[in-house]
Amino acid sequence: DTGYITYDPGFINTGSCMSSICYIDGEKGILRYRGYDIADLVQNCDFIEVAYLLVKGVLPTLDERSNYARLLNKHSMLHTDMRNFFRSYPHDAHPMAILASMVASLSAFYPEMEEKDPEDNIDLTVTRLLSKMRTIAAFSYRQSIGYDFVDPRYDYSYCENFLNMMFSSPVLDYHPDPVHVKALNQLLILHADHEQNCSTSAVRLVGSSEANLYASVAAGCCALWGPKHGGANQAVIEMLNKIIKEGLSVKEIVEKAKDKSNTFRLSGFGHRVYKTFDPRARIAKQMCQEVLNVEGMHDSLMEVALELEDIAIHDDYFIERNLYPNIDFYTGIIFHLMRIPQQMFTVLFAMGRLPGWIAHYLEWRHDPYQKIGRPRQIYAGPETRKVIPLSLRT
Ligand code: SDX
């Protein structure tokens, strides 16, 4: 009668869960957010609508979307003291190091969730985080190149604002390129949620202790940073640059990825769940071509990428193991074409995944049957043994 499915406590305590947010069929290559197919959402919605859908469970009406966009703009500035933090980081600090720590520190500047009934402020906290994460992301880039911060504008959309905060300058007549804005909007939607992936599971597990939303999302940022997860898009570009720099042939690198005597894997290929083409990769591949049509091949990286894709998808080793290009392969290329520095790729992945993290945090928090996540283990250590006093130990 609560609308929640009750299930075996053992299932609850493992940190596994039932969820109504995202559906994936890895065999058929299906991805849906709250019942809507990902291609339908990319075709008909913008990132603000999809964020609203994931967090609130329904798509917004025109008025609801306008009000949400107004709130996000209203909360897009950072506390002045927070701005000063950026200047204390080394100029070459990885933006994910800055992002994770700045998101956690939001709870110091906006402690509303530590008050008596955090539920009173949860909507405010969610809106603040959705908006300030974008500002923190852009500022972390400006810090890395020693530029002044550019504040968000009331008359720009979520994606226009981000690109403007990244690239505008008083000495440039900069305006966010509409194709770049469209590509960023689509990529943020494609990254918005993906069931119980590593970083979302981290957010749920930390949130299950009733840690505040900022702290839980900071944990998600740290999990996402790994090259096997959200760091893969940056690893794709590093891999392609390595091929070019070392004068390797694409065939050589594919053979190396098949050779079990080393741990090298093709970044941007394979997936734990999809054993067919990642539906997101299919959409991102189309977007890649659109951006390429505008930007042109400004370096040989694109040629290497397209050759690698062609060889891998026709190679028996990859076909037998259902290894296809995943979303990170095309995302890395698109961001590269948009001249976004590769250290920022995972930061943009985090911006996209944020609504999903928030939705999962709220789902666990509002489920009366969920307890603190407590995965179990199979013990494989030594049998019971007695301590030998230090003086007798040899
Ligand atoms: C993301 O979970 C999510 O939903 C994640 C994500 C999200 O939206 O949150 O989708 C985002 O993280 C996408 C994945 C990004 N990571 C990469 O691109 C890194 C490169 N990929 C691999 O590390 C690997 O494919 C994984 C980690 C992504 C998936 O690993 P699996 O499914 O556990 O595959 P596996 O290790 O069981 O491999 C099966 C076989 C093995 O060979 P055999 O032992 O059977 O002979 O495939 C091989 C592997 O060696 N293999 C690869 C390969 N990936 C798997 N061989 C070469 N290159 C690869 N990339």
mmCIF file of N, CA, C and O in Angstrom, residues 61 90 155 195:
data_model
loop_
_atom_site.group_PDB
_atom_site.id
_atom_site.type_symbol
_atom_site.label_atom_id
_atom_site.label_comp_id
_atom_site.label_asym_id
_atom_site.label_seq_id
_atom_site.Cartn_x
_atom_site.Cartn_y
_atom_site.Cartn_z
ATOM 1 N N THR A 61 5.908 20.460 -17.445
ATOM 2 C CA THR A 61 5.116 21.239 -18.414
ATOM 3 C C THR A 61 5.976 22.442 -18.826
ATOM 4 O O THR A 61 7.057 22.666 -18.261
ATOM 5 N N PRO A 90 46.919 23.886 -7.170
ATOM 6 C CA PRO A 90 47.998 24.008 -8.158
ATOM 7 C C PRO A 90 47.369 24.236 -9.533
ATOM 8 O O PRO A 90 46.273 23.708 -9.800
ATOM 9 N N ASP A 155 20.579 35.263 -19.430
ATOM 10 C CA ASP A 155 19.925 35.112 -20.745
ATOM 11 C C ASP A 155 20.469 33.928 -21.549
ATOM 12 O O ASP A 155 20.145 33.773 -22.720
ATOM 13 N N GLU A 195 21.527 3.321 -14.374
ATOM 14 C CA GLU A 195 21.257 2.217 -13.428
ATOM 15 C C GLU A 195 22.338 2.149 -12.367
ATOM 16 O O GLU A 195 22.822 3.183 -11.892
#
